[in-house]
Every structure is written in structure tokens, then in C-alpha cells.
Tab-separated table of C-alpha atoms in Angstrom:
chain	number	residue	atom	x	y	z
A	11	MET	CA	-8.947	-47.334	21.219
A	12	ALA	CA	-8.263	-51.029	20.712
A	13	ASN	CA	-10.758	-53.676	21.781
A	14	ASN	CA	-9.830	-56.881	23.570
A	15	PHE	CA	-9.368	-59.701	21.077
A	16	GLU	CA	-8.420	-63.327	20.600
A	17	TYR	CA	-6.318	-64.293	17.603
A	18	TYR	CA	-6.365	-67.953	16.588
A	19	SER	CA	-4.885	-69.104	13.282
A	20	PRO	CA	-3.717	-72.720	13.638
A	21	THR	CA	-3.596	-73.709	9.960
A	22	LYS	CA	-0.194	-74.983	8.870
A	23	VAL	CA	0.829	-73.556	5.489
A	24	TYR	CA	3.021	-75.357	2.965
A	25	PHE	CA	3.790	-72.674	0.392
A	26	GLY	CA	5.633	-73.014	-2.908
A	27	LYS	CA	6.370	-75.152	-5.932
A	28	GLY	CA	5.991	-78.907	-5.600
A	29	GLU	CA	4.471	-78.976	-2.113
A	30	GLU	CA	1.375	-80.786	-3.421
A	31	LYS	CA	3.499	-83.904	-3.957
A	32	ASN	CA	3.806	-84.296	-0.186
A	33	VAL	CA	0.078	-84.211	0.571
A	34	GLY	CA	-0.142	-87.911	1.457
A	35	ARG	CA	2.596	-87.628	4.061
A	36	TYR	CA	1.032	-84.483	5.501
A	37	ILE	CA	-2.371	-86.170	5.882
A	38	ARG	CA	-0.867	-89.303	7.384
A	39	GLU	CA	0.481	-87.158	10.241
A	40	TYR	CA	-3.126	-86.655	11.414
A	41	GLY	CA	-3.803	-90.381	11.735
A	42	ALA	CA	-6.232	-90.503	8.823
A	43	ASN	CA	-7.143	-93.654	6.906
A	44	ASN	CA	-10.041	-92.772	4.610
A	45	VAL	CA	-9.762	-89.483	2.735
A	46	MET	CA	-12.516	-87.748	0.784
A	47	ILE	CA	-11.311	-85.458	-2.001
A	48	VAL	CA	-13.722	-82.596	-2.739
A	49	TYR	CA	-13.221	-80.617	-5.955
A	50	GLY	CA	-15.045	-78.523	-8.516
A	51	GLY	CA	-15.111	-78.866	-12.290
A	52	SER	CA	-12.691	-80.301	-14.794
A	53	SER	CA	-9.659	-78.118	-14.036
A	54	ALA	CA	-8.385	-80.403	-11.256
A	55	LYS	CA	-8.388	-83.280	-13.747
A	56	LYS	CA	-7.062	-81.362	-16.760
A	57	SER	CA	-4.150	-79.933	-14.800
A	58	GLY	CA	-3.145	-83.401	-13.636
A	59	LEU	CA	-3.405	-82.271	-10.012
A	60	LEU	CA	-6.158	-84.731	-9.082
A	61	ASP	CA	-4.195	-87.730	-10.351
A	62	LEU	CA	-1.041	-86.466	-8.653
A	63	VAL	CA	-2.893	-86.150	-5.348
A	64	LYS	CA	-4.469	-89.593	-5.600
A	65	ASP	CA	-1.069	-91.086	-6.341
A	66	ALA	CA	0.440	-89.312	-3.323
A	67	LEU	CA	-2.348	-90.633	-1.085
A	68	SER	CA	-1.992	-94.142	-2.483
A	69	LYS	CA	1.705	-94.177	-1.628
A	70	GLU	CA	0.709	-93.603	1.998
A	71	ASN	CA	-1.877	-96.437	1.826
A	72	LEU	CA	-4.734	-93.991	2.277
A	73	SER	CA	-8.164	-94.982	0.980
A	74	VAL	CA	-9.665	-92.354	-1.354
A	75	THR	CA	-13.246	-91.290	-2.070
A	76	GLU	CA	-13.928	-88.540	-4.633
A	77	ILE	CA	-16.758	-86.066	-4.955
A	78	GLY	CA	-16.521	-83.542	-7.778
A	79	GLY	CA	-18.874	-81.084	-9.404
A	80	VAL	CA	-18.849	-78.401	-6.718
A	81	VAL	CA	-20.101	-75.175	-8.305
A	82	PRO	CA	-19.526	-71.510	-7.440
A	83	ASN	CA	-21.900	-70.434	-4.672
A	84	PRO	CA	-21.735	-74.088	-3.547
A	85	HIS	CA	-24.976	-75.991	-3.086
A	86	LEU	CA	-26.420	-77.693	-0.049
A	87	ASP	CA	-27.405	-80.758	-2.094
A	88	LYS	CA	-23.723	-81.410	-2.864
A	89	VAL	CA	-22.984	-81.190	0.865
A	90	TYR	CA	-25.669	-83.774	1.606
A	91	GLU	CA	-24.298	-85.975	-1.186
A	92	GLY	CA	-20.836	-85.780	0.341
A	93	ILE	CA	-22.127	-86.610	3.815
A	94	GLU	CA	-23.871	-89.747	2.566
A	95	LEU	CA	-20.805	-90.791	0.578
A	96	GLY	CA	-18.601	-90.213	3.601
A	97	LYS	CA	-20.810	-92.324	5.844
A	98	LYS	CA	-20.665	-95.179	3.355
A	99	ASN	CA	-16.877	-95.057	3.062
A	100	LYS	CA	-16.081	-94.267	6.708
A	101	THR	CA	-14.347	-91.005	5.766
A	102	ASP	CA	-12.197	-89.556	8.535
A	103	PHE	CA	-10.404	-86.721	6.695
A	104	ILE	CA	-11.579	-84.220	4.062
A	105	LEU	CA	-9.221	-82.768	1.441
A	106	ALA	CA	-10.468	-79.942	-0.781
A	107	ILE	CA	-8.828	-79.148	-4.111
A	108	GLY	CA	-9.699	-75.742	-5.559
A	109	GLY	CA	-10.844	-72.429	-4.175
A	110	GLY	CA	-13.444	-71.239	-1.719
A	111	SER	CA	-16.346	-73.291	-3.055
A	112	PRO	CA	-14.732	-76.754	-2.682
A	113	ILE	CA	-13.181	-75.738	0.655
A	114	ASP	CA	-16.480	-74.426	2.020
A	115	THR	CA	-18.214	-77.594	0.805
A	116	ALA	CA	-15.525	-79.705	2.471
A	117	LYS	CA	-16.060	-77.868	5.767
A	118	ALA	CA	-19.816	-78.404	5.600
A	119	ILE	CA	-19.365	-82.112	4.824
A	120	ALA	CA	-16.909	-82.363	7.724
A	121	TYR	CA	-19.492	-80.874	10.090
A	122	GLY	CA	-22.144	-83.273	8.805
A	123	LEU	CA	-19.984	-86.388	9.143
A	124	ALA	CA	-18.878	-85.455	12.650
A	125	GLU	CA	-22.511	-85.157	13.789
A	126	PRO	CA	-24.313	-87.545	11.398
A	127	ASP	CA	-27.610	-87.556	13.292
A	128	LYS	CA	-28.092	-83.805	12.881
A	129	ASP	CA	-28.944	-81.671	9.850
A	130	VAL	CA	-25.873	-79.635	8.888
A	131	TRP	CA	-28.054	-76.842	7.451
A	132	GLU	CA	-29.123	-76.007	11.001
A	133	LEU	CA	-25.623	-74.604	11.514
A	134	TYR	CA	-26.023	-72.230	8.588
A	135	GLU	CA	-29.483	-71.223	9.779
A	136	HIS	CA	-27.891	-70.565	13.203
A	137	THR	CA	-30.376	-72.714	15.083
A	138	ARG	CA	-27.591	-74.706	16.757
A	139	VAL	CA	-23.793	-74.666	17.194
A	140	ALA	CA	-21.410	-77.361	15.981
A	141	GLU	CA	-19.842	-79.586	18.608
A	142	LYS	CA	-17.570	-81.610	16.322
A	143	CYS	CA	-15.949	-81.425	12.883
A	144	LEU	CA	-13.715	-83.816	10.954
A	145	PRO	CA	-10.259	-82.492	10.041
A	146	VAL	CA	-10.165	-80.534	6.787
A	147	ALA	CA	-7.209	-79.572	4.587
A	148	SER	CA	-6.883	-78.001	1.164
A	149	ILE	CA	-4.749	-77.652	-1.907
A	150	LEU	CA	-5.503	-74.115	-3.033
A	151	THR	CA	-5.839	-73.378	-6.750
A	152	ILE	CA	-7.808	-70.115	-6.610
A	153	ALA	CA	-6.621	-67.171	-4.502
A	154	ALA	CA	-9.748	-65.398	-3.319
A	155	ALA	CA	-11.942	-66.533	-0.455
A	156	GLY	CA	-9.307	-67.135	2.208
A	157	SER	CA	-11.273	-70.208	3.273
A	158	GLU	CA	-8.034	-72.198	3.339
A	159	THR	CA	-7.078	-70.614	6.680
A	160	SER	CA	-10.380	-69.175	7.948
A	161	LYS	CA	-13.148	-70.421	10.216
A	162	SER	CA	-15.797	-69.414	7.684
A	163	SER	CA	-17.847	-71.290	5.124
A	164	VAL	CA	-20.772	-70.196	2.939
A	165	ILE	CA	-23.353	-72.577	1.481
A	166	THR	CA	-26.432	-71.938	-0.696
A	167	ASP	CA	-29.690	-73.840	-0.357
A	168	GLU	CA	-30.498	-73.858	-4.057
A	169	LYS	CA	-34.138	-74.739	-3.394
A	170	THR	CA	-34.807	-71.491	-1.530
A	171	ASN	CA	-31.904	-69.368	-2.895
A	172	SER	CA	-30.774	-68.831	0.710
A	173	LYS	CA	-27.004	-68.215	0.907
A	174	ARG	CA	-25.772	-68.499	4.480
A	175	ALA	CA	-22.468	-68.380	6.332
A	176	TYR	CA	-21.330	-70.286	9.383
A	177	ASP	CA	-18.155	-69.437	11.312
A	178	ASP	CA	-16.551	-71.857	13.751
A	179	ASN	CA	-12.939	-72.536	14.660
A	180	LEU	CA	-13.678	-76.266	14.571
A	181	ALA	CA	-13.533	-76.089	10.777
A	182	ARG	CA	-10.284	-74.182	10.393
A	183	PRO	CA	-8.209	-76.344	8.030
A	184	VAL	CA	-5.396	-78.223	9.731
A	185	PHE	CA	-3.133	-77.430	6.782
A	186	THR	CA	-3.181	-75.892	3.338
A	187	ILE	CA	-0.877	-76.383	0.384
A	188	MET	CA	-0.359	-73.269	-1.725
A	189	ASN	CA	1.498	-73.547	-5.028
A	190	PRO	CA	0.950	-70.357	-7.048
A	191	GLU	CA	1.630	-72.247	-10.296
A	192	TYR	CA	-1.836	-73.799	-10.100
A	193	THR	CA	-3.496	-70.379	-10.332
A	194	MET	CA	-1.852	-69.428	-13.645
A	195	THR	CA	-4.538	-70.954	-15.877
A	196	LEU	CA	-7.411	-69.057	-14.261
A	197	PRO	CA	-9.432	-66.751	-16.529
A	198	ASP	CA	-8.647	-63.098	-15.890
A	199	TYR	CA	-12.174	-62.398	-14.644
A	200	GLN	CA	-11.803	-65.095	-11.988
A	201	THR	CA	-8.356	-63.875	-10.974
A	202	GLU	CA	-9.532	-60.302	-10.558
A	203	SER	CA	-12.731	-61.351	-8.795
A	204	GLY	CA	-10.491	-63.183	-6.356
A	205	CYS	CA	-8.364	-60.102	-5.797
A	206	THR	CA	-11.518	-58.099	-5.151
A	207	ASP	CA	-12.779	-60.659	-2.651
A	208	MET	CA	-9.569	-60.699	-0.608
A	209	MET	CA	-9.448	-56.906	-0.596
A	210	MET	CA	-13.023	-56.802	0.628
A	211	HIS	CA	-12.236	-59.219	3.454
A	212	THR	CA	-9.758	-56.618	4.660
A	213	MET	CA	-11.967	-53.606	3.962
A	214	GLU	CA	-14.873	-55.147	5.887
A	215	ARG	CA	-12.628	-55.103	8.949
A	216	TYR	CA	-11.230	-51.645	8.166
A	217	PHE	CA	-14.389	-49.519	7.933
A	218	THR	CA	-15.576	-49.602	11.545
A	219	ASN	CA	-16.779	-47.235	14.209
A	220	GLY	CA	-15.749	-49.487	17.068
A	221	GLY	CA	-12.075	-48.798	17.594
A	222	ASN	CA	-8.937	-49.784	15.707
A	223	MET	CA	-5.243	-50.456	16.288
A	224	GLU	CA	-2.522	-48.570	14.421
A	225	ILE	CA	-0.536	-51.748	13.717
A	226	THR	CA	-3.635	-53.534	12.407
A	227	ASP	CA	-4.435	-50.565	10.169
A	228	ALA	CA	-0.885	-50.560	8.823
A	229	ILE	CA	-1.041	-54.292	8.032
A	230	ALA	CA	-4.425	-53.862	6.349
A	231	GLU	CA	-3.307	-50.883	4.272
A	232	GLY	CA	-0.133	-52.639	3.182
A	233	LEU	CA	-2.075	-55.744	2.198
A	234	LEU	CA	-4.582	-53.727	0.173
A	235	LYS	CA	-1.883	-51.843	-1.725
A	236	THR	CA	0.010	-55.064	-2.422
A	237	VAL	CA	-3.081	-56.764	-3.837
A	238	MET	CA	-3.945	-53.745	-5.985
A	239	LYS	CA	-0.427	-53.566	-7.400
A	240	ASN	CA	-0.316	-57.247	-8.273
A	241	ALA	CA	-3.907	-57.391	-9.540
A	242	VAL	CA	-2.907	-54.849	-12.177
A	243	ILE	CA	0.195	-56.885	-13.063
A	244	LEU	CA	-1.837	-60.092	-13.442
A	245	HIS	CA	-4.407	-58.344	-15.614
A	246	SER	CA	-1.761	-58.063	-18.344
A	247	ASP	CA	0.756	-60.745	-17.286
A	248	PRO	CA	-1.180	-63.742	-15.905
A	249	GLN	CA	1.910	-66.005	-15.908
A	250	ASN	CA	3.832	-63.793	-13.469
A	251	TYR	CA	4.774	-66.182	-10.653
A	252	GLU	CA	5.844	-63.481	-8.205
A	253	ALA	CA	2.555	-61.624	-8.568
A	254	ARG	CA	0.622	-64.893	-8.217
A	255	ALA	CA	2.549	-65.686	-5.047
A	256	GLU	CA	1.928	-62.243	-3.527
A	257	VAL	CA	-1.801	-62.465	-4.233
A	258	MET	CA	-2.125	-66.052	-3.010
A	259	TRP	CA	-0.537	-65.285	0.347
A	260	ALA	CA	-2.499	-62.042	0.691
A	261	GLY	CA	-5.757	-63.942	0.256
A	262	SER	CA	-5.010	-66.042	3.333
A	263	LEU	CA	-3.843	-63.110	5.453
A	264	ALA	CA	-6.940	-61.138	4.503
A	265	HIS	CA	-9.336	-63.655	6.041
A	266	ASN	CA	-7.508	-65.377	8.917
A	267	ASP	CA	-8.608	-62.474	11.197
A	268	LEU	CA	-5.189	-60.785	11.254
A	269	THR	CA	-6.506	-57.578	9.679
A	270	GLY	CA	-9.268	-57.290	12.285
A	271	CYS	CA	-7.288	-57.576	15.514
A	272	GLY	CA	-8.421	-54.925	17.998
A	273	ASN	CA	-11.499	-53.683	16.175
A	274	ASP	CA	-15.155	-54.313	16.977
A	275	GLY	CA	-15.512	-57.336	14.707
A	276	GLY	CA	-15.840	-55.435	11.454
A	277	ASP	CA	-18.746	-54.373	9.273
A	278	PHE	CA	-19.329	-57.177	6.706
A	279	MET	CA	-22.498	-55.642	5.282
A	280	SER	CA	-21.116	-55.555	1.737
A	281	HIS	CA	-20.688	-59.315	2.063
A	282	GLN	CA	-24.158	-59.772	3.514
A	283	LEU	CA	-25.736	-57.711	0.747
A	284	GLU	CA	-23.785	-59.604	-1.905
A	285	HIS	CA	-24.708	-62.997	-0.449
A	286	GLU	CA	-28.329	-62.280	-1.305
A	287	MET	CA	-27.330	-61.234	-4.829
A	288	GLY	CA	-25.385	-64.462	-5.186
A	289	GLY	CA	-28.252	-66.533	-3.858
A	290	MET	CA	-30.806	-64.948	-6.198
A	291	PHE	CA	-28.734	-64.346	-9.338
A	292	ASN	CA	-25.741	-66.714	-8.945
A	293	VAL	CA	-23.225	-63.953	-9.662
A	294	THR	CA	-19.474	-64.339	-9.202
A	295	HIS	CA	-18.853	-63.406	-5.592
A	296	GLY	CA	-15.903	-61.012	-6.029
A	297	ALA	CA	-17.553	-59.239	-8.948
A	298	GLY	CA	-20.743	-58.900	-6.922
A	299	LEU	CA	-18.775	-57.289	-4.101
A	300	ALA	CA	-17.219	-54.807	-6.512
A	301	ALA	CA	-20.680	-53.947	-7.844
A	302	ILE	CA	-22.283	-53.299	-4.449
A	303	TRP	CA	-19.388	-51.694	-2.565
A	304	PRO	CA	-19.484	-48.177	-4.117
A	305	SER	CA	-23.187	-47.850	-3.323
A	306	TRP	CA	-22.657	-49.092	0.237
A	307	ALA	CA	-19.607	-46.837	0.683
A	308	ARG	CA	-21.358	-43.648	-0.404
A	309	TYR	CA	-24.376	-44.494	1.751
A	310	VAL	CA	-22.453	-45.106	4.988
A	311	MET	CA	-19.559	-42.694	4.412
A	312	PRO	CA	-21.062	-39.745	6.370
A	313	TYR	CA	-21.344	-41.996	9.439
A	314	CYS	CA	-17.765	-43.282	9.235
A	315	LEU	CA	-16.033	-40.300	7.652
A	316	PRO	CA	-12.608	-40.459	9.385
A	317	ARG	CA	-12.069	-44.034	8.196
A	318	PHE	CA	-12.973	-43.165	4.614
A	319	VAL	CA	-10.607	-40.192	4.697
A	320	ARG	CA	-7.794	-42.380	6.005
A	321	TYR	CA	-8.521	-44.976	3.332
A	322	ALA	CA	-8.471	-42.332	0.602
A	323	ARG	CA	-5.123	-40.947	1.779
A	324	ASN	CA	-3.269	-44.104	2.837
A	325	VAL	CA	-4.570	-46.685	0.377
A	326	MET	CA	-5.860	-44.879	-2.698
A	327	GLY	CA	-3.218	-42.124	-2.619
A	328	VAL	CA	-5.654	-39.227	-2.770
A	329	THR	CA	-3.721	-35.958	-2.441
A	330	ILE	CA	-6.338	-33.301	-3.173
A	331	ASN	CA	-7.009	-30.507	-0.738
A	332	GLY	CA	-10.622	-30.283	0.272
A	333	THR	CA	-13.158	-31.106	2.925
A	334	ASP	CA	-13.185	-34.520	4.519
A	335	GLN	CA	-16.300	-35.295	2.485
A	336	GLU	CA	-14.538	-34.391	-0.758
A	337	VAL	CA	-11.450	-36.443	0.125
A	338	ALA	CA	-13.561	-39.457	1.072
A	339	GLU	CA	-15.573	-39.222	-2.149
A	340	ALA	CA	-12.349	-38.995	-4.148
A	341	GLY	CA	-11.212	-42.201	-2.462
A	342	ILE	CA	-14.398	-44.014	-3.447
A	343	GLN	CA	-14.071	-42.735	-7.017
A	344	ALA	CA	-10.452	-43.901	-7.111
A	345	MET	CA	-11.613	-47.343	-5.992
A	346	GLU	CA	-14.158	-47.433	-8.817
A	347	ASN	CA	-11.419	-46.473	-11.262
A	348	PHE	CA	-9.279	-49.337	-9.952
A	349	TYR	CA	-12.145	-51.819	-10.343
A	350	HIS	CA	-12.569	-50.732	-13.958
A	351	GLN	CA	-8.805	-51.005	-14.511
A	352	ILE	CA	-8.926	-54.710	-13.640
A	353	GLY	CA	-12.208	-55.405	-15.422
A	354	MET	CA	-14.553	-55.405	-12.438
A	355	PRO	CA	-18.053	-53.843	-12.359
A	356	VAL	CA	-18.992	-50.933	-10.116
A	357	ASN	CA	-22.790	-51.283	-10.236
A	358	LEU	CA	-25.451	-53.918	-10.824
A	359	LYS	CA	-25.942	-52.975	-14.472
A	360	GLU	CA	-22.272	-53.590	-15.197
A	361	LEU	CA	-22.546	-56.845	-13.233
A	362	GLY	CA	-25.263	-57.920	-15.655
A	363	ILE	CA	-28.280	-58.055	-13.370
A	364	ALA	CA	-31.341	-55.817	-13.105
A	365	PRO	CA	-33.298	-56.683	-9.940
A	366	SER	CA	-36.857	-55.421	-9.777
A	367	ASP	CA	-38.171	-53.489	-6.793
A	368	GLU	CA	-39.846	-56.696	-5.622
A	369	GLN	CA	-36.573	-58.638	-5.871
A	370	ILE	CA	-34.733	-55.895	-3.991
A	371	GLU	CA	-37.372	-56.037	-1.262
A	372	GLU	CA	-36.886	-59.806	-1.038
A	373	MET	CA	-33.076	-59.539	-0.933
A	374	ALA	CA	-33.249	-56.925	1.818
A	375	SER	CA	-35.622	-59.064	3.870
A	376	ARG	CA	-33.386	-62.110	3.473
A	377	CYS	CA	-30.305	-60.065	4.303
A	378	LEU	CA	-31.843	-58.718	7.490
A	379	ALA	CA	-32.835	-62.223	8.565
A	380	ALA	CA	-29.359	-63.594	7.794
A	381	CYS	CA	-27.618	-60.858	9.786
A	382	GLY	CA	-29.029	-62.115	13.070
A	383	GLY	CA	-28.994	-58.655	14.614
A	384	HIS	CA	-25.529	-57.562	13.406
A	385	THR	CA	-26.127	-55.089	10.618
A	386	GLY	CA	-22.887	-53.212	10.312
A	387	SER	CA	-20.295	-51.136	12.121
A	388	ALA	CA	-19.659	-48.232	9.747
A	389	LYS	CA	-23.429	-47.736	10.039
A	390	ARG	CA	-26.017	-50.101	11.426
A	391	LEU	CA	-28.371	-50.751	8.543
A	392	THR	CA	-32.129	-51.139	8.671
A	393	LYS	CA	-34.083	-52.963	5.992
A	394	GLU	CA	-34.906	-49.584	4.423
A	395	ASP	CA	-31.196	-48.736	4.310
A	396	MET	CA	-30.474	-52.017	2.537
A	397	ILE	CA	-33.215	-51.400	-0.009
A	398	GLN	CA	-31.779	-47.975	-0.772
A	399	ILE	CA	-28.233	-49.326	-1.169
A	400	TYR	CA	-29.466	-51.947	-3.637
A	401	LYS	CA	-31.436	-49.322	-5.564
A	402	ASN	CA	-28.504	-46.897	-5.641
A	403	ALA	CA	-26.339	-49.661	-7.094
A	404	ARG	CA	-28.620	-50.226	-10.128
């Protein structure tokens, strides 16, 4: 039975070759004057994209401030740096160039500049709710997080290793520019981690015990199969534009809430468990999800068996005759085989980390605190459940 829902996805998408050349005109439509560009490492410079963007903004007489050096699992200190820089330069529009990390950083800076007398980290600790946010836009160069059209952002306080998410429609980007050509130089590991992340955004909404809609399931299953097909293509043919385009668009659809319409809000415990891994060990997010998901899936599968059976049949193509338990297990095994096919890990050892019992205890405690009472839909997890899932994944 479907639940009541609201669907809100206001981000305007400019998709295709050459759209980045129009970024100045697009920003000018929002009445901006002083633009802050937020980006990561050297790729934005090496590709020529940063210079192209600055030239496009200059042609529209827009003042530009830059802040680079955003790292994966983006840091709170960089957010604070951006807020101070924005205050100094009277920034009124934030443009992110890159993937989820620069976009999430841009959102956090936008919150901080809109309410400069308050500590932005309070939002991520969920001790207050945002009342304002500067407009944010992005030029996407990594298909993965879906942050370019979502209300979500994730920031890590590197001093405490706390990785926290904050969701608010105020920060949904006003537009995003998506040219698949800019994803062609990504290392294969990053490409496939991105594919894993966007799949997981859909799977988190799929494995629920709180009701579903047939049309939403069909969209989710089609998206998952499309990503899997094209992830395999890109593993051997990274310059394939059509596959890049399919994956880039799928990443946005996976996390703009479309694949969760009518359910109970989704599970999202694989993400919560991985956030603590990322905070403690700084692992690549998509790879961390691949490493924890099989352990989570086997642990919760008996409590959400019909969904796992459907997934096995409709997504993984399992055709064996057997009990529901056997079919569901075959689906999980098929998923592990797919992860290996695209070079992703299926446990913590393959991910390259070996958390001690004490570290697992700490991650579980942090995860429980970060959940704020929501600990899953496939199965509501206690701290002891989380500890066991981490241990089973070693």
C-alpha cells in the first residue's frame, strides 16, 4: 500500500555537450553579482573547465571568488574557510564544480553565509533547522552522489571524525550543468564507486517494510539495471559517451527522491553504517557502500524477505527454483559477483581496512547517535545489530 508523499525536485538541468559555456548567463538569471566557485583538486584546472567557467562569468560582469582543495569526505574546516571568504567578498551565489564533495561543501557554505551569526555545524548535528540558504548551482564532473539535484549534503568534522548529513530543500541546487564529456578522465575505481553510490541511493529506498508503489518499483528496477549495464561498459570502455550519459542522468534520478515516492522514507542504514567508516578510515564512499551492503543485506534479509526476492528476480535476473530464502540469497550473491565484475569490494578486508572490536564499537555508537531514532526500515537496527553487521563484513 502506498504512503502519502510530497515530491519536490525544482533543479533545472542543462544536459549535454557545451552547456558549461552558458553558465554565466544561467547565473545572471538569478540576479547574482558575486559568485563563489567551489572545487576540488587539480582536475578542474587541468581540464580547462575552471578557466572556461571564469571566462563565462566575466563576460556577464560577475565577480568571482575561488575556493579549491575540497577533498573526498569533505571537511568542516573547508566549509568554515569558505564562509569567511564569502563574507569578505559579499558572495551571493555559490557554484560548485565537481562531484558530491564540492557540491556538499557549496551547500554547507551557502547555509553558513545565509545565517552568518550561527554555526553551520549545528545543522549537521541536528540541533537546529536552517531558515535560509544562498542559491547553489553546479557543473557536475563526477556522476555518483546525486547532490546536484538533491536536498542532501554530508560533511565531516575532521577533528572528531564525525561524518554527518543534513537534508533540507532550501539547499536544492537551482540548476545543474551536466556534460558527460567531463567524466571521461575519471579513474575506473572512481567511476565504478560512483555507479555503486547511485545504485545504493535507489536500493536504500527499495528495501523497505513500509509500503511501496508498483510504478516506483518499476522505475527503481529499470534505473538499477541501466546503471549495472553501463557500469560494465565503462569498466572496459571509459570513453563511451552514451554510457557516460546514461550513468550521469541515472545518478541524479537516483537521489532526487523519485525512486522513493510512496514508500515509508526508505532504509538508509547502509549509508549510515558507511558514513562512520568514511569518518574513521576516509574510505571512498561508493566502495565503502559496496563493502558493507552484503553484510547488511544478509543480516536484514529474513525481516524483509519479499523485497529481497523481488530484487533477486527483477533486478539480478535470478531464475533458480527454490525457497524464498534461497532465491534472496542468490540475489545477494549475484550482487557480490557484479561488484567484483566492476572492481568493487564486497567486505572490509577487500576495502583495505581492518577495524578492531573497539573501533567497531565506536562506529556503532556514533552511527546510533547520528541516526536520531531512525534506524532502518528493512529492519530497525539496535547498536548490537550494527556491531554484528560490521563484524560480519570483516
